[in-house]
Amino acid sequence: MRSFTLPPTPTVAVVGLGYVGSCIAGTLADRGTRVVGVDTDPDLIAEFSAGRCRFQEEGLADLIAEQVASGKLRVSTDYSEVAAADVVLLTVGTPVNPDGSLADGQLRSACSELARYVRPGQLLVLKSTVPPGTTRHTVLPLLEESGLTGGEDFALAFTPERLAEGTALRDLRSLAIVVGGLDQHSAQITAGFWRAALDAEVIVLDTLEAAEIVKLADNWWIDLNIALANELARFCALYDVDVLDVIGAANTLPKGNGNVNILLPSIGVGGSCLTKDPWMVWHSARQRDLEIHTAPAGRRVNEAMPGYTAKLILDELAALGLDPAEAKIAVLGLAFKNNTGDLRATPTKGTVAALAKSGADVRIYDPLVDTDQAEALFGIRPTATLEEAVRDANCLAVLALHQELAGIDFGALPVARDCLVLDGRAYYSKEKIASLRQLGYRYRGVGR
Ligand SMILES: NC(=O)c1ccc[n+]([C@@H]2O[C@H](COP(=O)([O-])OP(=O)(O)OC[C@H]3O[C@@H](n4cnc5c(N)ncnc54)[C@H](O)[C@@H]3O)[C@@H](O)[C@H]2O)c1
């Protein structure tokens, strides 16, 4: 193994300037690193160059605009830019096919391009979420088409990206960074890079595969834990028990390194990661003749929640003697996560579709989402105002509680009598529920 060191202030290329890549590129530039971001999407690069940012993440648009203006962050569609960088971070998209296998087109084409420009002394780090073995068996051979040898001429490592949408920029500065290297030198040089660049705690694991599995384990756990919360909610509903009371009390039990930690139930799980990574686990295991049961079980439970939520609404309206065809339902909050405008794999889609199928008059409203995008996804144009959505409504289905929706004055809304408030992810307090009832509303939550 040939050993080399990075310069004291290494320059960085981020390949794939999507949601994750732009958060990383902006953060590194803000901390003083010279960064070039490369993406194949010319519109995205033009937007960044003009100081605009299509990703809704608190602080990201300003961060990118500032760093581009300062010149510390440059953006380009030209791959040859990576040749000058000391460190190349690979953050392209890694969706899965319907059978759970990796749709590796972005990754393969990025690596093939990189092979044209990789040079001795460079460190290449894959950050995209991938099945175990991908860095070693897909990325490495493609990079070695350059004629250079991984571990000899260039260092190669895998570092999972574990940031969460909504807290991404904070996460990047606070989460421990996991590193797996092709060899010891690759791991060491990568750990040193992250410590210096982000002042982060670094956890070095023995292999590339161990680091790849860490990311999958995190998302497998989160999705499965939410599935537990969702089934617990449905279980509690059988006994007229408030699931939040149960979770609060259950979570006081010390276990392992902390307490039992059941997450919150909701109308379901969305976003691009939790909906695919468990399938990546399941498919990878199958390729090696291991049948994993928990990952698909979690997925199925969570995928059933939008339909369950719609049924909750329709059952409550039926109890009021309302035929769905006569019902007006206002869905407030469409994004998959509170305080974002992100519609990727949003579970609200399934709820809205089931409600619309019942014949109800469904209006949708979300102050944070792009109106055209929402119309394309839901087949219903969102109303411009809250008032328009809720006029004469028999149900207000609060499916995402953005700050703008948290302050709603329910007493002032022009809704129908006995209007139902369906709490899909607002987690209203008992006091709030009592005050809603005093105002004449009925209340139902997932497991409440
Ligand atoms: N979104 C999240 O919250 C999140 C969190 C943690 C990890 N991840 C993982 O990070 C990775 C990136 O996710 P994302 O949400 O940023 O995806 P994304 O789709 O937003 O971004 C991918 C970017 O890569 C670009 N691209 C595609 N092919 C390319 C190529 N050959 N060369 C250069 N650029 C190319 C695309 O144009 C796009 O801008 C995925 O593996 C994902 O699973 C995502």
Short mmCIF file of C-alpha atoms and ligand atoms in Angstrom, two decimals:
data_model
loop_
_atom_site.label_atom_id
_atom_site.label_comp_id
_atom_site.label_asym_id
_atom_site.label_seq_id
_atom_site.Cartn_x
_atom_site.Cartn_y
_atom_site.Cartn_z
CA MET A 1 0.00 0.00 0.00
CA ARG A 2 1.28 3.42 -0.94
CA SER A 3 0.61 5.98 1.76
CA PHE A 4 -0.14 9.64 1.13
CA THR A 5 -1.55 12.48 3.17
CA LEU A 6 -4.05 15.15 2.27
CA PRO A 7 -2.86 18.76 2.21
CA PRO A 8 -3.60 20.73 5.41
CA THR A 9 -6.59 22.48 3.80
CA PRO A 10 -7.87 19.98 1.24
CA THR A 11 -10.21 21.12 -1.51
CA VAL A 12 -13.42 19.14 -1.98
CA ALA A 13 -15.59 18.16 -4.93
CA VAL A 14 -19.17 17.14 -4.17
CA VAL A 15 -20.60 15.04 -6.98
CA GLY A 16 -24.41 15.07 -7.00
CA LEU A 17 -25.66 18.41 -5.73
CA GLY A 18 -29.15 17.28 -4.79
CA TYR A 19 -30.68 17.73 -1.37
CA VAL A 20 -27.85 15.96 0.51
CA GLY A 21 -24.99 17.16 -1.70
CA SER A 22 -26.05 20.80 -1.48
CA CYS A 23 -26.35 20.64 2.33
CA ILE A 24 -22.86 19.15 2.56
CA ALA A 25 -21.30 21.46 -0.02
CA GLY A 26 -22.77 24.56 1.65
CA THR A 27 -21.72 23.44 5.14
CA LEU A 28 -18.15 22.58 4.15
CA ALA A 29 -17.75 25.90 2.30
CA ASP A 30 -19.16 27.76 5.31
CA ARG A 31 -16.52 26.11 7.48
CA GLY A 32 -13.78 27.39 5.23
CA THR A 33 -13.26 24.53 2.77
CA ARG A 34 -13.00 25.37 -0.94
CA VAL A 35 -15.73 23.31 -2.60
CA VAL A 36 -16.77 22.63 -6.15
CA GLY A 37 -20.17 21.01 -6.66
CA VAL A 38 -20.73 18.99 -9.82
CA ASP A 39 -24.13 17.86 -11.03
CA THR A 40 -25.41 16.63 -14.38
CA ASP A 41 -28.59 18.74 -14.09
CA PRO A 42 -27.87 22.04 -15.88
CA ASP A 43 -31.04 23.69 -14.50
CA LEU A 44 -29.96 22.92 -10.94
CA ILE A 45 -26.50 24.35 -11.57
CA ALA A 46 -28.01 27.46 -13.20
CA GLU A 47 -30.26 27.95 -10.16
CA PHE A 48 -27.38 27.65 -7.70
CA SER A 49 -25.23 29.96 -9.84
CA ALA A 50 -28.01 32.54 -9.70
CA GLY A 51 -28.13 32.19 -5.91
CA ARG A 52 -31.39 30.20 -5.89
CA CYS A 53 -32.04 26.85 -4.21
CA ARG A 54 -34.95 24.51 -4.93
CA PHE A 55 -34.54 22.46 -1.76
CA GLN A 56 -36.62 23.48 1.23
CA GLU A 57 -34.33 23.12 4.19
CA GLU A 58 -34.10 25.73 6.90
CA GLY A 59 -31.13 28.00 6.22
CA LEU A 60 -29.98 26.16 3.08
CA ALA A 61 -30.98 28.73 0.46
CA ASP A 62 -29.16 31.52 2.31
CA LEU A 63 -26.16 29.32 2.97
CA ILE A 64 -25.78 28.34 -0.69
CA ALA A 65 -26.34 31.90 -1.92
CA GLU A 66 -23.73 33.24 0.52
CA GLN A 67 -21.14 30.60 -0.28
CA VAL A 68 -21.62 30.91 -4.05
CA ALA A 69 -21.34 34.71 -3.78
CA SER A 70 -18.18 34.42 -1.67
CA GLY A 71 -16.60 32.11 -4.26
CA LYS A 72 -15.89 29.40 -1.67
CA LEU A 73 -18.53 27.25 -3.34
CA ARG A 74 -18.42 26.91 -7.10
CA VAL A 75 -20.91 24.81 -9.04
CA SER A 76 -20.57 23.21 -12.43
CA THR A 77 -21.78 20.53 -14.81
CA ASP A 78 -18.19 19.94 -15.86
CA TYR A 79 -16.74 16.75 -14.38
CA SER A 80 -13.18 17.76 -15.16
CA GLU A 81 -13.51 20.07 -12.11
CA VAL A 82 -13.07 17.05 -9.83
CA ALA A 83 -9.50 16.47 -11.01
CA ALA A 84 -8.21 19.39 -8.97
CA ALA A 85 -9.98 18.37 -5.75
CA ASP A 86 -8.15 16.53 -2.99
CA VAL A 87 -11.33 14.89 -1.70
CA VAL A 88 -14.30 13.77 -3.80
CA LEU A 89 -17.61 13.16 -2.02
CA LEU A 90 -20.16 11.16 -3.97
CA THR A 91 -23.77 12.04 -3.12
CA VAL A 92 -25.81 10.97 -6.14
CA GLY A 93 -29.28 9.47 -5.75
CA THR A 94 -29.63 5.75 -5.03
CA PRO A 95 -33.30 4.83 -5.46
CA VAL A 96 -34.48 1.22 -5.48
CA ASN A 97 -36.26 -0.68 -8.24
CA PRO A 98 -39.73 -2.13 -7.54
CA ASP A 99 -38.07 -5.42 -6.47
CA GLY A 100 -35.92 -3.62 -3.87
CA SER A 101 -32.68 -3.85 -5.86
CA LEU A 102 -30.51 -0.76 -6.20
CA ALA A 103 -31.30 1.39 -9.23
CA ASP A 104 -27.61 2.08 -9.68
CA GLY A 105 -27.72 4.16 -12.87
CA GLN A 106 -26.73 7.45 -11.19
CA LEU A 107 -23.98 5.79 -9.19
CA ARG A 108 -22.53 3.89 -12.14
CA SER A 109 -22.51 6.84 -14.48
CA ALA A 110 -20.98 9.09 -11.81
CA CYS A 111 -18.20 6.55 -11.12
CA SER A 112 -17.53 6.06 -14.83
CA GLU A 113 -17.19 9.81 -15.24
CA LEU A 114 -15.00 10.03 -12.14
CA ALA A 115 -12.70 7.35 -13.55
CA ARG A 116 -11.72 9.81 -16.26
CA TYR A 117 -10.47 12.34 -13.73
CA VAL A 118 -9.40 10.45 -10.60
CA ARG A 119 -5.73 11.04 -9.87
CA PRO A 120 -3.10 9.65 -7.48
CA GLY A 121 -3.33 11.03 -3.96
CA GLN A 122 -7.08 11.64 -4.04
CA LEU A 123 -9.57 10.49 -1.42
CA LEU A 124 -12.96 9.32 -2.73
CA VAL A 125 -15.81 8.95 -0.28
CA LEU A 126 -19.20 7.49 -1.13
CA LYS A 127 -22.00 9.00 0.97
CA SER A 128 -25.06 7.74 -0.90
CA THR A 129 -27.04 5.00 0.84
CA VAL A 130 -26.25 1.66 -0.79
CA PRO A 131 -26.58 -2.10 -0.24
CA PRO A 132 -23.59 -3.64 1.58
CA GLY A 133 -20.76 -4.41 -0.83
CA THR A 134 -21.58 -1.62 -3.30
CA THR A 135 -18.50 0.50 -2.55
CA ARG A 136 -16.22 -2.53 -2.93
CA HIS A 137 -17.91 -4.33 -5.82
CA THR A 138 -19.45 -1.51 -7.89
CA VAL A 139 -17.68 1.76 -7.08
CA LEU A 140 -14.10 0.43 -6.79
CA PRO A 141 -13.97 -1.48 -10.10
CA LEU A 142 -15.51 1.44 -11.98
CA LEU A 143 -12.97 3.86 -10.48
CA GLU A 144 -10.16 1.44 -11.28
CA GLU A 145 -11.08 1.66 -14.96
CA SER A 146 -8.91 4.76 -14.65
CA GLY A 147 -5.89 2.45 -14.52
CA LEU A 148 -5.25 3.49 -10.93
CA THR A 149 -5.57 1.11 -8.00
CA GLY A 150 -7.77 1.76 -4.98
CA GLY A 151 -5.81 1.66 -1.71
CA GLU A 152 -2.58 2.14 -3.69
CA ASP A 153 -3.06 5.26 -5.77
CA PHE A 154 -6.24 6.67 -4.31
CA ALA A 155 -8.01 6.16 -1.00
CA LEU A 156 -11.62 4.97 -0.90
CA ALA A 157 -14.13 5.02 1.94
CA PHE A 158 -17.81 4.89 2.74
CA THR A 159 -19.35 7.42 5.12
CA PRO A 160 -23.12 7.19 5.50
CA GLU A 161 -25.10 10.41 5.45
CA ARG A 162 -27.44 10.36 8.43
CA LEU A 163 -28.87 13.89 8.39
CA ALA A 164 -32.64 14.30 8.65
CA GLU A 165 -34.72 16.68 6.64
CA GLY A 166 -35.71 19.75 8.65
CA THR A 167 -32.60 19.59 10.82
CA ALA A 168 -30.05 18.82 8.11
CA LEU A 169 -27.65 21.73 8.60
CA ARG A 170 -27.58 21.25 12.36
CA ASP A 171 -27.17 17.48 11.96
CA LEU A 172 -24.17 17.96 9.68
CA ARG A 173 -22.41 19.89 12.43
CA SER A 174 -23.38 17.63 15.30
CA LEU A 175 -23.84 14.00 14.32
CA ALA A 176 -21.03 11.51 14.79
CA ILE A 177 -19.57 10.46 11.45
CA VAL A 178 -19.15 6.77 10.67
CA VAL A 179 -16.28 5.71 8.44
CA GLY A 180 -15.41 2.43 6.77
CA GLY A 181 -12.35 2.30 4.56
CA LEU A 182 -11.17 0.08 1.74
CA ASP A 183 -8.04 -0.34 3.85
CA GLN A 184 -6.62 1.13 7.03
CA HIS A 185 -4.98 4.05 5.27
CA SER A 186 -8.23 4.96 3.52
CA ALA A 187 -10.11 4.83 6.83
CA GLN A 188 -7.51 6.93 8.64
CA ILE A 189 -7.27 9.59 5.99
CA THR A 190 -11.09 9.81 5.81
CA ALA A 191 -11.43 10.09 9.58
CA GLY A 192 -8.81 12.85 9.62
CA PHE A 193 -10.61 14.69 6.85
CA TRP A 194 -13.97 14.70 8.65
CA ARG A 195 -12.45 15.66 11.99
CA ALA A 196 -10.75 18.67 10.42
CA ALA A 197 -13.56 19.66 8.06
CA LEU A 198 -16.52 19.38 10.44
CA ASP A 199 -14.87 19.06 13.85
CA ALA A 200 -16.92 15.90 14.16
CA GLU A 201 -16.72 12.84 16.37
CA VAL A 202 -15.63 10.04 14.03
CA ILE A 203 -16.36 6.35 14.49
CA VAL A 204 -14.07 4.18 12.39
CA LEU A 205 -15.37 0.70 11.61
CA ASP A 206 -13.38 -2.23 10.27
CA THR A 207 -14.80 -2.45 6.77
CA LEU A 208 -16.68 -0.59 4.05
CA GLU A 209 -19.57 -3.00 4.52
CA ALA A 210 -19.88 -2.27 8.24
CA ALA A 211 -20.29 1.45 7.50
CA GLU A 212 -22.77 0.74 4.69
CA ILE A 213 -24.87 -1.38 7.06
CA VAL A 214 -24.88 1.32 9.77
CA LYS A 215 -26.98 3.59 7.57
CA LEU A 216 -29.37 0.78 6.71
CA ALA A 217 -29.61 -0.24 10.37
CA ASP A 218 -30.53 3.32 11.39
CA ASN A 219 -33.35 3.59 8.87
CA TRP A 220 -34.51 0.00 9.39
CA TRP A 221 -34.83 0.79 13.11
CA ILE A 222 -36.64 4.10 12.57
CA ASP A 223 -39.16 2.69 10.10
CA LEU A 224 -39.79 -0.38 12.24
CA ASN A 225 -40.12 1.69 15.40
CA ILE A 226 -42.69 3.93 13.72
CA ALA A 227 -44.50 0.79 12.57
CA LEU A 228 -44.60 -0.36 16.20
CA ALA A 229 -46.00 3.03 17.23
CA ASN A 230 -48.60 2.81 14.46
CA GLU A 231 -49.75 -0.68 15.41
CA LEU A 232 -49.73 0.33 19.07
CA ALA A 233 -51.98 3.25 18.09
CA ARG A 234 -54.42 0.94 16.35
CA PHE A 235 -54.29 -1.42 19.33
CA CYS A 236 -54.98 1.41 21.80
CA ALA A 237 -57.93 2.54 19.68
CA LEU A 238 -59.61 -0.80 20.37
CA TYR A 239 -59.70 0.06 24.07
CA ASP A 240 -60.38 3.82 23.85
CA VAL A 241 -56.92 4.46 25.23
CA ASP A 242 -54.80 7.46 24.17
CA VAL A 243 -51.67 6.01 22.59
CA LEU A 244 -49.62 9.06 23.54
CA ASP A 245 -50.29 8.38 27.23
CA VAL A 246 -49.14 4.79 26.74
CA ILE A 247 -46.01 5.77 24.85
CA GLY A 248 -45.12 8.45 27.40
CA ALA A 249 -45.35 5.97 30.24
CA ALA A 250 -43.79 3.03 28.38
CA ASN A 251 -40.79 5.16 27.45
CA THR A 252 -39.83 5.64 31.10
CA LEU A 253 -38.49 2.07 31.28
CA PRO A 254 -34.68 1.90 31.26
CA LYS A 255 -33.42 -0.56 28.66
CA GLY A 256 -29.99 -1.01 27.11
CA ASN A 257 -28.13 2.28 26.96
CA GLY A 258 -31.23 4.41 27.42
CA ASN A 259 -34.96 3.98 27.79
CA VAL A 260 -37.57 2.19 25.76
CA ASN A 261 -38.01 4.75 22.98
CA ILE A 262 -41.21 4.23 21.02
CA LEU A 263 -41.56 6.95 18.40
CA LEU A 264 -44.83 8.66 17.45
CA PRO A 265 -47.67 7.16 15.41
CA SER A 266 -48.96 9.07 12.40
CA ILE A 267 -50.70 8.80 9.08
CA GLY A 268 -47.58 7.06 7.76
CA VAL A 269 -44.00 7.49 6.68
CA GLY A 270 -42.77 9.48 3.69
CA GLY A 271 -39.63 10.94 2.20
CA SER A 272 -37.10 9.25 0.01
CA CYS A 273 -35.11 7.25 2.59
CA LEU A 274 -37.33 5.41 5.08
CA THR A 275 -39.58 4.26 2.26
CA LYS A 276 -36.74 2.60 0.33
CA ASP A 277 -33.90 1.64 2.68
CA PRO A 278 -35.75 -1.21 4.43
CA TRP A 279 -36.41 -2.72 1.00
CA MET A 280 -32.68 -2.39 0.24
CA VAL A 281 -32.00 -4.46 3.37
CA TRP A 282 -34.59 -7.06 2.43
CA HIS A 283 -33.35 -7.42 -1.15
CA SER A 284 -29.66 -7.54 -0.19
CA ALA A 285 -30.36 -10.30 2.33
CA ARG A 286 -32.36 -12.28 -0.22
CA GLN A 287 -29.46 -12.15 -2.64
CA ARG A 288 -27.56 -14.11 0.01
CA ASP A 289 -30.41 -16.48 0.85
CA LEU A 290 -31.43 -14.78 4.06
CA GLU A 291 -35.12 -13.95 4.44
CA ILE A 292 -35.44 -10.76 6.51
CA HIS A 293 -38.93 -10.40 7.99
CA THR A 294 -38.87 -7.23 10.08
CA ALA A 295 -37.95 -4.73 7.34
CA PRO A 296 -40.88 -5.61 5.04
CA ALA A 297 -43.23 -5.94 8.03
CA GLY A 298 -42.43 -2.36 9.07
CA ARG A 299 -42.91 -1.13 5.53
CA ARG A 300 -46.29 -2.83 5.17
CA VAL A 301 -47.58 -1.48 8.48
CA ASN A 302 -46.53 2.05 7.60
CA GLU A 303 -47.81 1.80 4.04
CA ALA A 304 -51.25 0.86 5.39
CA MET A 305 -51.56 3.98 7.56
CA PRO A 306 -52.82 6.46 4.91
CA GLY A 307 -55.73 4.12 4.14
CA TYR A 308 -56.38 3.56 7.84
CA THR A 309 -56.49 7.33 8.37
CA ALA A 310 -59.01 7.80 5.56
CA LYS A 311 -61.16 5.04 7.06
CA LEU A 312 -61.00 6.72 10.49
CA ILE A 313 -62.37 9.90 8.92
CA LEU A 314 -65.10 8.18 6.93
CA ASP A 315 -66.18 6.06 9.93
CA GLU A 316 -66.45 9.15 12.12
CA LEU A 317 -68.46 10.98 9.48
CA ALA A 318 -70.70 7.92 9.05
CA ALA A 319 -71.30 7.94 12.82
CA LEU A 320 -72.60 11.48 12.33
CA GLY A 321 -74.95 10.16 9.65
CA LEU A 322 -72.99 11.74 6.82
CA ASP A 323 -72.75 9.99 3.49
CA PRO A 324 -69.25 10.47 2.02
CA ALA A 325 -70.81 11.90 -1.14
CA GLU A 326 -72.27 14.74 0.96
CA ALA A 327 -69.12 15.33 3.01
CA LYS A 328 -66.72 18.22 2.62
CA ILE A 329 -63.25 17.39 3.86
CA ALA A 330 -60.40 19.88 4.17
CA VAL A 331 -56.96 18.32 4.26
CA LEU A 332 -54.54 20.72 5.95
CA GLY A 333 -50.84 19.96 5.48
CA LEU A 334 -49.74 17.80 2.56
CA ALA A 335 -45.97 17.47 3.03
CA PHE A 336 -44.54 14.28 4.49
CA LYS A 337 -42.96 16.16 7.35
CA ASN A 338 -44.07 19.07 9.51
CA ASN A 339 -42.57 22.43 8.53
CA THR A 340 -41.31 21.31 5.13
CA GLY A 341 -42.87 21.62 1.68
CA ASP A 342 -41.51 18.23 0.68
CA LEU A 343 -44.00 16.02 -1.10
CA ARG A 344 -41.65 13.11 -1.84
CA ALA A 345 -43.49 9.86 -1.08
CA THR A 346 -45.85 11.78 1.19
CA PRO A 347 -48.34 9.48 2.91
CA THR A 348 -50.98 12.21 2.65
CA LYS A 349 -51.35 11.17 -0.99
CA GLY A 350 -52.87 7.82 -0.05
CA THR A 351 -55.26 9.44 2.43
CA VAL A 352 -56.42 12.08 -0.04
CA ALA A 353 -56.85 9.47 -2.78
CA ALA A 354 -58.97 7.21 -0.53
CA LEU A 355 -61.12 10.15 0.60
CA ALA A 356 -61.62 11.35 -2.97
CA LYS A 357 -62.52 7.81 -4.05
CA SER A 358 -65.28 7.74 -1.43
CA GLY A 359 -66.99 10.55 -3.30
CA ALA A 360 -66.28 13.24 -0.71
CA ASP A 361 -65.58 16.82 -1.76
CA VAL A 362 -61.89 17.01 -0.80
CA ARG A 363 -60.07 20.34 -0.65
CA ILE A 364 -56.37 20.46 0.08
CA TYR A 365 -54.27 23.24 1.58
CA ASP A 366 -50.61 23.56 2.50
CA PRO A 367 -48.88 26.93 2.78
CA LEU A 368 -45.42 25.40 2.22
CA VAL A 369 -45.79 23.17 -0.82
CA ASP A 370 -45.51 24.20 -4.45
CA THR A 371 -49.08 24.51 -5.78
CA ASP A 372 -48.37 23.06 -9.24
CA GLN A 373 -46.41 20.14 -7.80
CA ALA A 374 -49.23 19.41 -5.37
CA GLU A 375 -51.85 19.56 -8.11
CA ALA A 376 -49.82 17.15 -10.25
CA LEU A 377 -49.46 14.73 -7.34
CA PHE A 378 -52.97 14.85 -5.83
CA GLY A 379 -55.01 15.63 -8.94
CA ILE A 380 -56.63 18.43 -6.92
CA ARG A 381 -55.46 22.04 -6.99
CA PRO A 382 -54.68 23.27 -3.48
CA THR A 383 -56.77 26.21 -2.35
CA ALA A 384 -54.97 29.54 -2.09
CA THR A 385 -56.22 30.20 1.44
CA LEU A 386 -57.11 28.28 4.55
CA GLU A 387 -60.58 29.83 4.55
CA GLU A 388 -61.32 28.50 1.07
CA ALA A 389 -60.33 25.00 2.13
CA VAL A 390 -62.34 24.87 5.34
CA ARG A 391 -65.56 26.63 4.29
CA ASP A 392 -68.52 24.42 5.35
CA ALA A 393 -66.15 21.52 6.00
CA ASN A 394 -67.41 18.49 7.93
CA CYS A 395 -63.85 17.46 8.62
CA LEU A 396 -60.51 19.20 9.03
CA ALA A 397 -57.85 16.55 8.52
CA VAL A 398 -54.63 17.99 9.91
CA LEU A 399 -52.07 15.74 8.24
CA ALA A 400 -48.98 17.94 8.72
CA LEU A 401 -48.73 20.55 11.44
CA HIS A 402 -46.61 23.34 10.00
CA GLN A 403 -46.01 26.34 12.22
CA GLU A 404 -48.47 28.27 10.04
CA LEU A 405 -51.15 25.68 10.83
CA ALA A 406 -50.33 25.37 14.52
CA GLY A 407 -51.73 28.83 15.20
CA ILE A 408 -55.13 28.25 13.55
CA ASP A 409 -57.95 29.94 15.44
CA PHE A 410 -60.44 27.07 15.25
CA GLY A 411 -63.18 29.24 16.73
CA ALA A 412 -63.02 31.59 13.75
CA LEU A 413 -63.22 28.97 10.99
CA PRO A 414 -66.36 28.89 8.80
CA VAL A 415 -66.82 25.11 9.16
CA ALA A 416 -70.04 23.02 9.30
CA ARG A 417 -71.63 21.95 12.62
CA ASP A 418 -70.02 19.04 14.48
CA CYS A 419 -66.94 19.37 12.31
CA LEU A 420 -64.45 16.57 12.93
CA VAL A 421 -60.80 17.41 13.58
CA LEU A 422 -58.72 14.46 12.45
CA ASP A 423 -55.30 14.70 14.04
CA GLY A 424 -52.94 12.85 11.71
CA ARG A 425 -49.69 14.28 13.00
CA ALA A 426 -50.50 17.29 15.17
CA TYR A 427 -50.43 15.48 18.52
CA TYR A 428 -52.75 18.05 20.09
CA SER A 429 -52.55 18.20 23.85
CA LYS A 430 -55.43 17.09 26.03
CA GLU A 431 -56.13 20.78 26.82
CA LYS A 432 -56.27 21.59 23.12
CA ILE A 433 -58.61 18.67 22.48
CA ALA A 434 -60.88 19.85 25.31
CA SER A 435 -60.93 23.37 23.87
CA LEU A 436 -61.75 22.00 20.40
CA ARG A 437 -64.68 20.10 21.92
CA GLN A 438 -65.84 23.23 23.69
CA LEU A 439 -65.90 24.99 20.33
CA GLY A 440 -68.21 22.26 19.01
CA TYR A 441 -65.65 20.17 17.15
CA ARG A 442 -65.37 16.40 17.37
CA TYR A 443 -61.86 15.02 17.68
CA ARG A 444 -60.17 11.84 16.53
CA GLY A 445 -56.45 11.11 16.27
CA VAL A 446 -54.41 8.13 15.13
CA GLY A 447 -54.68 5.99 18.26
CA ARG A 448 -56.45 8.75 20.17
N1 LIG B 1 -32.82 13.08 1.33
C1 LIG B 1 -32.42 12.72 2.53
O1 LIG B 1 -32.99 13.17 3.53
C2 LIG B 1 -31.23 11.80 2.71
C3 LIG B 1 -30.69 11.66 3.98
C4 LIG B 1 -29.60 10.83 4.15
C5 LIG B 1 -29.08 10.13 3.05
N2 LIG B 1 -29.65 10.27 1.83
C6 LIG B 1 -29.04 9.54 0.70
O2 LIG B 1 -28.19 10.48 0.03
C7 LIG B 1 -28.18 10.22 -1.38
C8 LIG B 1 -28.61 11.46 -2.14
O3 LIG B 1 -29.94 11.76 -1.77
P1 LIG B 1 -30.63 13.12 -2.22
O4 LIG B 1 -31.91 13.19 -1.46
O5 LIG B 1 -29.67 14.23 -2.16
O6 LIG B 1 -30.94 12.80 -3.76
P2 LIG B 1 -31.31 13.84 -4.89
O7 LIG B 1 -32.09 13.07 -5.89
O8 LIG B 1 -31.89 15.07 -4.29
O9 LIG B 1 -29.90 14.25 -5.52
C9 LIG B 1 -29.15 13.48 -6.40
C10 LIG B 1 -28.42 14.44 -7.32
O10 LIG B 1 -27.47 13.71 -8.10
C11 LIG B 1 -27.46 14.25 -9.40
N3 LIG B 1 -26.90 13.26 -10.32
C12 LIG B 1 -27.49 12.17 -10.86
N4 LIG B 1 -26.62 11.49 -11.61
C13 LIG B 1 -25.45 12.17 -11.55
C14 LIG B 1 -24.18 11.98 -12.11
N5 LIG B 1 -23.92 10.92 -12.87
N6 LIG B 1 -23.21 12.88 -11.85
C15 LIG B 1 -23.45 13.95 -11.05
N7 LIG B 1 -24.64 14.19 -10.51
C16 LIG B 1 -25.63 13.31 -10.74
C17 LIG B 1 -28.92 14.58 -9.68
O11 LIG B 1 -29.04 15.51 -10.73
C18 LIG B 1 -29.35 15.14 -8.32
O12 LIG B 1 -29.15 16.54 -8.26
C19 LIG B 1 -29.10 9.01 -1.58
O13 LIG B 1 -28.32 7.86 -1.53
C20 LIG B 1 -30.00 9.06 -0.36
O14 LIG B 1 -30.51 7.79 -0.03
C21 LIG B 1 -30.69 11.10 1.63
#
